[in-house]
Amino acid sequence: VNAAQLQLLLQAVASGATSAADAHAAIAQLPFEDLGFAKVDHHRELRKGVGEVVLGQGKTAVEIARVCTALLARASSVLVTRVTADAAREVQVLVPQLVYHASARTLRAGTVAPRAGRVAVVTAGTSDGPVADECTETLAAFGIAADRIADVGVAGIHRLFAQLERIAAADVVIAIAGMEAALPSVLGGLVATPLIAVPTSVGYGASFGGTAALLSALNCCASGVTVCNIDNGFGAAYAAHRILRAMDRVRSAA
Amino acid sequence: VNAAQLQLLLQAVASGATSAADAHAAIAQLPFEDLGFAKVDHHRELRKGVGEVVLGQGKTAVEIARVCTALLARASSVLVTRVTADAAREVQVLVPQLVYHASARTLRAGTVAPRAGRVAVVTAGTSDGPVADECTETLAAFGIAADRIADVGVAGIHRLFAQLERIAAADVVIAIAGMEAALPSVLGGLVATPLIAVPTSVGYGASFGGTAALLSALNCCASGVTVCNIDNGFGAAYAAHRILRAMDRVRSAA
Amino acid sequence: VNAAQLQLLLQAVASGATSAADAHAAIAQLPFEDLGFAKVDHHRELRKGVGEVVLGQGKTAVEIARVCTALLARASSVLVTRVTADAAREVQVLVPQLVYHASARTLRAGTVAPRAGRVAVVTAGTSDGPVADECTETLAAFGIAADRIADVGVAGIHRLFAQLERIAAADVVIAIAGMEAALPSVLGGLVATPLIAVPTSVGYGASFGGTAALLSALNCCASGVTVCNIDNGFGAAYAAHRILRAMDRVRSAA
Amino acid sequence: VNAAQLQLLLQAVASGATSAADAHAAIAQLPFEDLGFAKVDHHRELRKGVGEVVLGQGKTAVEIARVCTALLARASSVLVTRVTADAAREVQVLVPQLVYHASARTLRAGTVAPRAGRVAVVTAGTSDGPVADECTETLAAFGIAADRIADVGVAGIHRLFAQLERIAAADVVIAIAGMEAALPSVLGGLVATPLIAVPTSVGYGASFGGTAALLSALNCCASGVTVCNIDNGFGAAYAAHRILRAMDRVRSAA
Amino acid sequence: VNAAQLQLLLQAVASGATSAADAHAAIAQLPFEDLGFAKVDHHRELRKGVGEVVLGQGKTAVEIARVCTALLARASSVLVTRVTADAAREVQVLVPQLVYHASARTLRAGTVAPRAGRVAVVTAGTSDGPVADECTETLAAFGIAADRIADVGVAGIHRLFAQLERIAAADVVIAIAGMEAALPSVLGGLVATPLIAVPTSVGYGASFGGTAALLSALNCCASGVTVCNIDNGFGAAYAAHRILRAMDRVRSAA
Amino acid sequence: VNAAQLQLLLQAVASGATSAADAHAAIAQLPFEDLGFAKVDHHRELRKGVGEVVLGQGKTAVEIARVCTALLARASSVLVTRVTADAAREVQVLVPQLVYHASARTLRAGTVAPRAGRVAVVTAGTSDGPVADECTETLAAFGIAADRIADVGVAGIHRLFAQLERIAAADVVIAIAGMEAALPSVLGGLVATPLIAVPTSVGYGASFGGTAALLSALNCCASGVTVCNIDNGFGAAYAAHRILRAMDRVRSAA
Amino acid sequence: VNAAQLQLLLQAVASGATSAADAHAAIAQLPFEDLGFAKVDHHRELRKGVGEVVLGQGKTAVEIARVCTALLARASSVLVTRVTADAAREVQVLVPQLVYHASARTLRAGTVAPRAGRVAVVTAGTSDGPVADECTETLAAFGIAADRIADVGVAGIHRLFAQLERIAAADVVIAIAGMEAALPSVLGGLVATPLIAVPTSVGYGASFGGTAALLSALNCCASGVTVCNIDNGFGAAYAAHRILRAMDRVRSAA
Amino acid sequence: VNAAQLQLLLQAVASGATSAADAHAAIAQLPFEDLGFAKVDHHRELRKGVGEVVLGQGKTAVEIARVCTALLARASSVLVTRVTADAAREVQVLVPQLVYHASARTLRAGTVAPRAGRVAVVTAGTSDGPVADECTETLAAFGIAADRIADVGVAGIHRLFAQLERIAAADVVIAIAGMEAALPSVLGGLVATPLIAVPTSVGYGASFGGTAALLSALNCCASGVTVCNIDNGFGAAYAAHRILRAMDRVRSAA
């Protein structure tokens, strides 16, 4: 469905190198493998730079295992997010090479080549740790180096200032904060790097499961801060990957 | 209804100094004046330290004027909040001594003796000005000195640090901020004074009319910050009055 | 980062008493201790009058224990809030001097000197007890005397009137109420003291987890009542501490 | 469709007094008149004790006029609610006997016989007046005597106590309050009469257009208080009519 | 605090029959008994016609038992609502005469005299049963006869029509419905009796825990239907008691 | 209550073939069977084309079993939805012919004749499976053939295009999707068949239990897509039945 | 992008009848015309059975006029929805053949052939008229006959029963209702035809702009009722078109 | 406050080159200019790469003009966002070099040097134009080239595919969409570039002012899409600037 590929394929058909039926099959069927309950997207690495990441939530252990097996048959690594400890144990029986990270709630297997670029993963409080863990596990699965800076929320702002040089030196900054999520606003006024806010569900009462932090991040008075879903450490890591990939294109062009 | 007054009155009845019927009337009817559409609470100054403040919103100009006239007949000053410019003009025809503050949307008349204590009224942005104006007009009506510090939001946090000594020196700090309202959180971590947050409706989209700022203030990671309704500059000033009055009691006791 | 301290330090550098590198370290690194997952703010007692209080929610038992140990190494007392009974048991194995209050869900250790001032902690119903417990445990940890007045909600308003003298005599009043939280409104009209409302999640259906009580408190028709997050007994106690500290400054000045 | 009527009609058919076709027509078509855009329910007075009340909101002036004309052709009185001043002027050109009440926003014509029973219409503040006006206009249209008691909100609770005897003497009490609507809770604990709460949209910010008052009324800690929609003075009057009608049945049976 | 009682008492003081101190105690302290964690309102039966009902939710079993014991010491019956099965078992060990109704989640003891009047308790679906059970248990505790009509929701409207005579014959109708709660609207158009809607949390997804049913009931197009909180069968029964009591006053006057 | 039936019955009464009393009973009582806690609607198959489906949620196992037994006494098949595994086991002891589908959470018994028409049940992700299972189980209970197409969400849109011919060939398309539910929008622009969207609760954080998917479906930019409640696979199947029945009427007329 | 068309085109390329470049252009560029600010979808009639309908909201009059002109250059008719009276006047100057319907807020031009099938457009109240007008104007633009039945809301349910035969005879029923929207639930239990609910914003207070009606429709206890966005008369008409088109396919196959 | 600058300054003080008082002033006061109502941040260009952008909303015309004048005194260009046409006219009288863009609602003056990198600004519908205009005006003010691609929403997905090559070639993609905002999800699955979603308030009813689009973007099933506030075209442009600046750092390093 990529326009360039389509044109190539059509030229192959025109030249007789490929039959129309084969071309049609190539376009419509090749990029994924149908497991019945799931369609595994082997094509995604080409299209997006990293392979398909499996969302564990809502899948049975057997379903997770089958998707991982299918992916590992063609790729060197795999990542599953939002896996409970119970489900992880069941999956690991079926796919033993998967390693579980209890706080990040991820399963991961395989090795990836290290990439250029460094991402600062900054949390406001200790309780935001699990979201930061999902984030750094995802970065690791993509071969990206993470610099983890914990517990620098604005209630003791001198702790943040002491880390400022280190944060400003990163290529991308991910600010993870719950409650009123003031951290992205303060950071956004201090650093010029791409800055991604991850509101977390840390809090109670009028936090409404992270809604307060989410609204805070969306209304950030510092300009150009973008936002992920509540507790979505994975998504922030993936957005960082998109930015580092854009920086890689500059490197390749140089 | 105050227990001490009740006991005094009952003793007067027991001693024959007051008849039962008179005592009953004294308890139930004295403290207010019935205008039909409103019951003016002349007793409030005794009970609360400052006189009744009139909420202009939802009242006709004639109703506002009649309440002000009734209050001014027994008190030296009066304050009306949330008055539109149109209503103010009509009221001023009927009660010419009232002065209108267009940004604060208040009508005010009379003089009050200056009181001990100083309140810092700090705003995050220029757009929060009208809420701060309502706040400082209310403080003025109560005889309280306000120190107004504008536009020190966290997106340029050095502007805030430059004012820190001045803010920390106040007896009460009122932090007024819209959008994501990060200011109370940062201030709350830096000063030990009583700190009252006023979220404002400044913002758009997911600000939801100040809801984002309100939730932010309620989930403030700095401890002991209390919160007023959205855009309620009057309420914050009144809460400051309560605190200064508590400090006055210490002064009186000293 | 405090401007006054900064100027002192700069003068020391100018006079040669302190080297530039030492001054820089002093400013940026001294006030906290880095445990990796947390940055313990030893400086907070100086800055805020009381030491750092640990939020137990979202932290593992080991993390809580390590932060407490670090704090107790330099301070005479510590308080942890929002600790489940299970977590408390684990923490107590590691830090045996901590005492758990099951209803308040707090861990506390050490002694504090009693302070001037008295706080009335008033609840609308028996079910609001745990929030009041968190509040009085926090006050105790700060050396503040609490006067607990239970079950005086407005459905039987004579119960409230019978306690009015006692409530009005306090320096600060904390009104804790769930359901429709009418208590702060009634109290706010009767007493002139600083009044802090704590809405609670007591209720069902359209209480929406305390949202009804929260909105009620924020829209309080009695003037100058300020509000804490739902169930935030700790925050109200801390706000009371801020006010008592302001009263102490008057005492010191006298 | 009433079962008793159906049986009577069937007996008439069985006896030959009525043909089947006539009976069918009688059941399905008699009770309303079809104006095309509206079906006027002439039968409602029999079924409900009072005639159909017209909701003016969303109808054009011509539609309102045509429905009123159709109703007045068969009934001695008519009531229209939620009519803007502009629409009222247009309607009055077409149906001159209609009288407009500007604050209640009602049009009314005709006379009704006075009925037994008295309803207390109690408001918390002056700004709740228009809702109380809609309520008393509706009561008047139903022939019910209203006792209007204004401005007895809980911020000055002695004003309420002074009216308590008068309120408790009514057959039904309607409590109208905006902001945090604490009035129904306090009243509900003091009087044993049927008590209907009408939350109003008076307020700003976190009042959310009367939502705070609505939630407050629904979570009322005083037992057995029932609630109408925000600003629905008409609905409360109608509910009072239902109760007075039940009391009339006792009178008839006596 | 009741004005009439106050005047009587004042006359007693004036005549010397009562001393001022005694009178003060009588007014402020008599009506309730202080258990420390709760203030039991023995006065409520006089003031409201039925005794205090205990809300079990949020109270410990020991607290429930102590309040019941205090109430039973002075009254012939007691009712506790929202008690879990586990709590009930514990309470029953301490207060054996209490009987638990598992579906209604109520504890009840003692006998009450039967009263005039009949209340129809109508449910839309079988799943609304527990709310109807709480309602009928409360009516029983107040001596009121209930006519239970189950499963007549509007999806099969002929089931409702078959019960219409029976419903219309009641003095008060309570309509209990979840999901979209169309039942009160249909009933409200058919019967002229007082009609109380109880929205329930029956449903899923966009029912939002009964919010859809609540909003439906509040926007009821049939006039004069009043509404209780979600799942509040107790409140509806109490409101019916208020209406039946008003009807009793007519009977007494006849 | 159906007008045609009513006229027939009235003619029978007029001709003497039926007595008035019998006719009344026929109209009001025949169509359902009263089990006390439930009124089983045997008439529904005639009125709606398929028999009554039992909502298991909120019913006890005994209640479910009794309703199923009553239905199976007069019908050849029965379907119960939203039954937990625990409840199912209890019901199956009482009604052994019921078969439980664990993912669909349905109990089903009996056979139905296959009907014309084919419904495509399309899911965005594997986690939407249980909702699709409820949908296809319902279709099976109605004798309708389902074509299940899994995991074609828009994040890998080529997977969807590969199935487009198959989807477009169906008579009705049901699109089941959680998270942001973009699938109905994309499908709605590509196929001209009736298209029913079922938002699911798959997601986390700002999914708010499926609210994001629901709002997305309701705001679908592709025209003429209609929406069911969150996770309501049953409702979508029933809506498909309504459409297929309309198509059957064309077939019968041909 | 349709798979069948793709295969045909690929065969044409394979046979040499079409060049690869031409095929690519055919696939990617043919179906729409680029006006810069808009891409007019001339292909939509083929794909969906009716031409593109223009959403007037948010477009300038000039933009609307240019899109209409482009569409009319290739099609015999055009429909624009959500056009204000002011915008309509401006557009009509530029495209004079467009006719404005003030209540429906639509612009329409051209003629369409009448189609088989009849749609009942049923409204609960007179105020729902404009939404019904948008619906019937859209049906008219698609050549579909509408049977408009007004003001049959459930508060006077006999008005609905009198129209039942007429409603049940339609191929598709569209039920339009505001406030609590009980109409779709009652209708859904009585008719077996496809039934589409359109909640409207008619109401006030807790109607929250139609949210109450929307939630009511989504939680409809009658099975298989599907829902459109609030006030979306156009969408319901389009959904009816999809169903009638499915019925046409049966006719063609017969 | 930047740590590096602080150390430099401290060394200057240590060496005697700068006095302590001067250093203190330099740190705390230099970076902004105090206009009383606003503190203009001249330092921001150094810190963030572009100068301070003025939020026009909530500021008076005179305030806007004074801030612009202060900024233009030290910088070559200025941008003001969210300015109404009326305010713009007033400002332009005072600062004539400002040019107003009516659809973007921006005021802009001065020239900026063109920068490397290209941003694709993609809209779902014509009505999203004003948000895209604010975005491209901001990019222009930052010297960034924008590629504007309009009206490629998913209801006619072939329009999107025809532009895919052009979109994928950009360095950053900004996807602007209202209603259900499916565009970011589809784009996110097709391109690997950094992708920023801007939900817009285009829509009605259950769009809730853009909330549906916002939730849709936050729950995007395509990985690594980040989100701005509703209608925040400015914020997306600023986030793109942050990313291009990171790419510039790679260029500088090469």
Short mmCIF file of C-alpha atoms in Angstrom, two decimals, chain D residues 96-250:
data_model
loop_
_atom_site.label_atom_id
_atom_site.label_comp_id
_atom_site.label_asym_id
_atom_site.label_seq_id
_atom_site.Cartn_x
_atom_site.Cartn_y
_atom_site.Cartn_z
CA PRO D 96 -53.80 38.32 24.15
CA GLN D 97 -55.21 36.88 27.37
CA LEU D 98 -51.80 35.37 28.26
CA VAL D 99 -49.91 37.27 30.98
CA TYR D 100 -46.08 37.12 31.06
CA HIS D 101 -44.03 36.90 34.27
CA ALA D 102 -40.57 38.13 33.29
CA SER D 103 -38.56 36.59 36.12
CA ALA D 104 -40.43 33.25 36.08
CA ARG D 105 -40.40 33.30 32.27
CA THR D 106 -43.99 31.95 32.23
CA LEU D 107 -47.11 32.80 30.27
CA ARG D 108 -50.39 32.16 32.07
CA ALA D 109 -54.10 32.67 31.38
CA GLY D 110 -57.37 31.80 33.05
CA THR D 111 -58.42 31.25 36.63
CA VAL D 112 -58.30 28.18 38.81
CA ALA D 113 -60.18 27.37 42.00
CA PRO D 114 -58.05 27.59 45.18
CA ARG D 115 -57.14 24.23 46.70
CA ALA D 116 -56.44 23.01 50.22
CA GLY D 117 -52.84 22.85 51.37
CA ARG D 118 -49.92 25.24 51.60
CA VAL D 119 -46.43 24.92 50.07
CA ALA D 120 -43.39 26.68 51.53
CA VAL D 121 -41.04 27.86 48.76
CA VAL D 122 -37.71 28.52 50.49
CA THR D 123 -34.64 29.97 48.75
CA ALA D 124 -31.04 30.07 49.93
CA GLY D 125 -30.17 33.36 48.23
CA THR D 126 -31.67 36.28 46.36
CA SER D 127 -30.18 34.99 43.11
CA ASP D 128 -32.35 31.86 43.33
CA GLY D 129 -35.39 34.11 42.87
CA PRO D 130 -36.25 33.32 39.23
CA VAL D 131 -36.44 29.58 39.95
CA ALA D 132 -38.70 30.28 42.92
CA ASP D 133 -40.81 32.51 40.67
CA GLU D 134 -41.29 29.68 38.15
CA CYS D 135 -42.26 27.48 41.07
CA THR D 136 -44.82 29.86 42.59
CA GLU D 137 -46.28 30.74 39.18
CA THR D 138 -46.85 27.04 38.57
CA LEU D 139 -48.41 26.60 42.01
CA ALA D 140 -50.67 29.58 41.28
CA ALA D 141 -51.70 28.01 37.96
CA PHE D 142 -52.68 24.89 39.91
CA GLY D 143 -54.63 26.86 42.54
CA ILE D 144 -52.13 26.17 45.31
CA ALA D 145 -51.13 28.75 47.95
CA ALA D 146 -47.38 29.36 48.23
CA ASP D 147 -45.52 30.80 51.21
CA ARG D 148 -42.36 32.39 49.84
CA ILE D 149 -39.37 32.58 52.23
CA ALA D 150 -36.28 34.18 50.66
CA ASP D 151 -32.57 34.37 51.44
CA VAL D 152 -32.23 31.93 54.34
CA GLY D 153 -29.08 30.14 53.16
CA VAL D 154 -26.87 28.43 55.73
CA ALA D 155 -24.05 31.02 55.68
CA GLY D 156 -26.21 32.99 58.14
CA ILE D 157 -28.11 30.11 59.67
CA HIS D 158 -29.95 32.24 62.29
CA ARG D 159 -31.98 33.70 59.41
CA LEU D 160 -33.23 30.18 58.70
CA PHE D 161 -34.01 29.39 62.35
CA ALA D 162 -36.14 32.53 62.60
CA GLN D 163 -38.41 31.13 59.86
CA LEU D 164 -38.49 27.55 61.08
CA GLU D 165 -41.96 27.54 62.60
CA ARG D 166 -43.40 28.97 59.41
CA ILE D 167 -41.59 26.42 57.24
CA ALA D 168 -42.48 23.44 59.44
CA ALA D 169 -46.15 24.41 59.26
CA ALA D 170 -46.38 23.91 55.50
CA ASP D 171 -47.72 20.72 53.92
CA VAL D 172 -44.84 20.48 51.47
CA VAL D 173 -41.49 22.29 51.57
CA ILE D 174 -39.57 23.16 48.40
CA ALA D 175 -35.94 24.12 49.08
CA ILE D 176 -34.27 26.03 46.25
CA ALA D 177 -30.50 26.53 46.45
CA GLY D 178 -27.48 26.95 44.19
CA MET D 179 -23.72 26.88 44.86
CA GLU D 180 -23.23 23.98 47.34
CA ALA D 181 -26.95 23.70 48.15
CA ALA D 182 -26.54 22.97 51.86
CA LEU D 183 -30.04 24.29 52.59
CA PRO D 184 -31.98 21.06 51.83
CA SER D 185 -29.65 19.10 54.14
CA VAL D 186 -30.13 21.46 57.07
CA LEU D 187 -33.89 21.78 56.47
CA GLY D 188 -34.22 18.02 55.99
CA GLY D 189 -32.87 17.44 59.45
CA LEU D 190 -35.24 19.95 61.02
CA VAL D 191 -38.64 19.35 59.43
CA ALA D 192 -40.63 16.15 58.96
CA THR D 193 -42.74 17.34 56.02
CA PRO D 194 -42.23 16.17 52.44
CA LEU D 195 -39.16 18.09 51.23
CA ILE D 196 -38.26 18.63 47.58
CA ALA D 197 -34.85 20.07 46.69
CA VAL D 198 -34.33 22.18 43.58
CA PRO D 199 -30.65 22.76 42.85
CA THR D 200 -30.03 25.94 40.87
CA SER D 201 -27.36 27.07 38.44
CA VAL D 202 -26.45 30.01 40.71
CA GLY D 203 -22.67 29.97 41.15
CA TYR D 204 -19.56 29.96 38.96
CA GLY D 205 -16.43 27.94 38.30
CA ALA D 206 -16.70 24.51 39.91
CA SER D 207 -20.46 24.95 40.20
CA PHE D 208 -20.45 23.62 36.63
CA GLY D 209 -23.83 25.11 35.80
CA GLY D 210 -25.55 23.76 38.90
CA THR D 211 -23.94 20.31 38.91
CA ALA D 212 -22.36 20.92 42.32
CA ALA D 213 -25.75 21.85 43.78
CA LEU D 214 -27.40 18.86 42.08
CA LEU D 215 -24.87 16.37 43.44
CA SER D 216 -25.15 17.96 46.85
CA ALA D 217 -28.92 17.53 46.87
CA LEU D 218 -28.68 13.91 45.68
CA ASN D 219 -26.18 13.08 48.44
CA CYS D 220 -28.18 14.88 51.13
CA CYS D 221 -27.34 13.41 54.54
CA ALA D 222 -30.84 14.24 55.79
CA SER D 223 -33.08 11.31 54.88
CA GLY D 224 -35.96 11.32 52.42
CA VAL D 225 -35.21 14.52 50.54
CA THR D 226 -36.03 14.10 46.85
CA VAL D 227 -34.55 16.11 44.01
CA CYS D 228 -35.62 17.84 40.78
CA ASN D 229 -33.53 18.81 37.76
CA ILE D 230 -31.36 21.96 38.00
CA ASP D 231 -33.48 25.15 37.95
CA ASN D 232 -36.67 23.07 37.63
CA GLY D 233 -39.02 25.17 39.77
CA PHE D 234 -41.93 23.94 37.66
CA GLY D 235 -41.17 20.28 38.40
CA ALA D 236 -41.03 20.88 42.15
CA ALA D 237 -44.41 22.63 42.04
CA TYR D 238 -45.85 19.72 40.08
CA ALA D 239 -44.46 17.21 42.59
CA ALA D 240 -46.06 19.27 45.37
CA HIS D 241 -49.35 19.08 43.45
CA ARG D 242 -49.07 15.28 43.38
CA ILE D 243 -48.61 15.21 47.16
CA LEU D 244 -51.46 17.67 47.86
CA ARG D 245 -53.66 15.57 45.59
CA ALA D 246 -52.82 12.49 47.71
CA MET D 247 -53.79 14.51 50.79
CA ASP D 248 -57.05 15.49 49.03
CA ARG D 249 -57.84 11.81 48.59
CA VAL D 250 -57.57 11.40 52.37
#
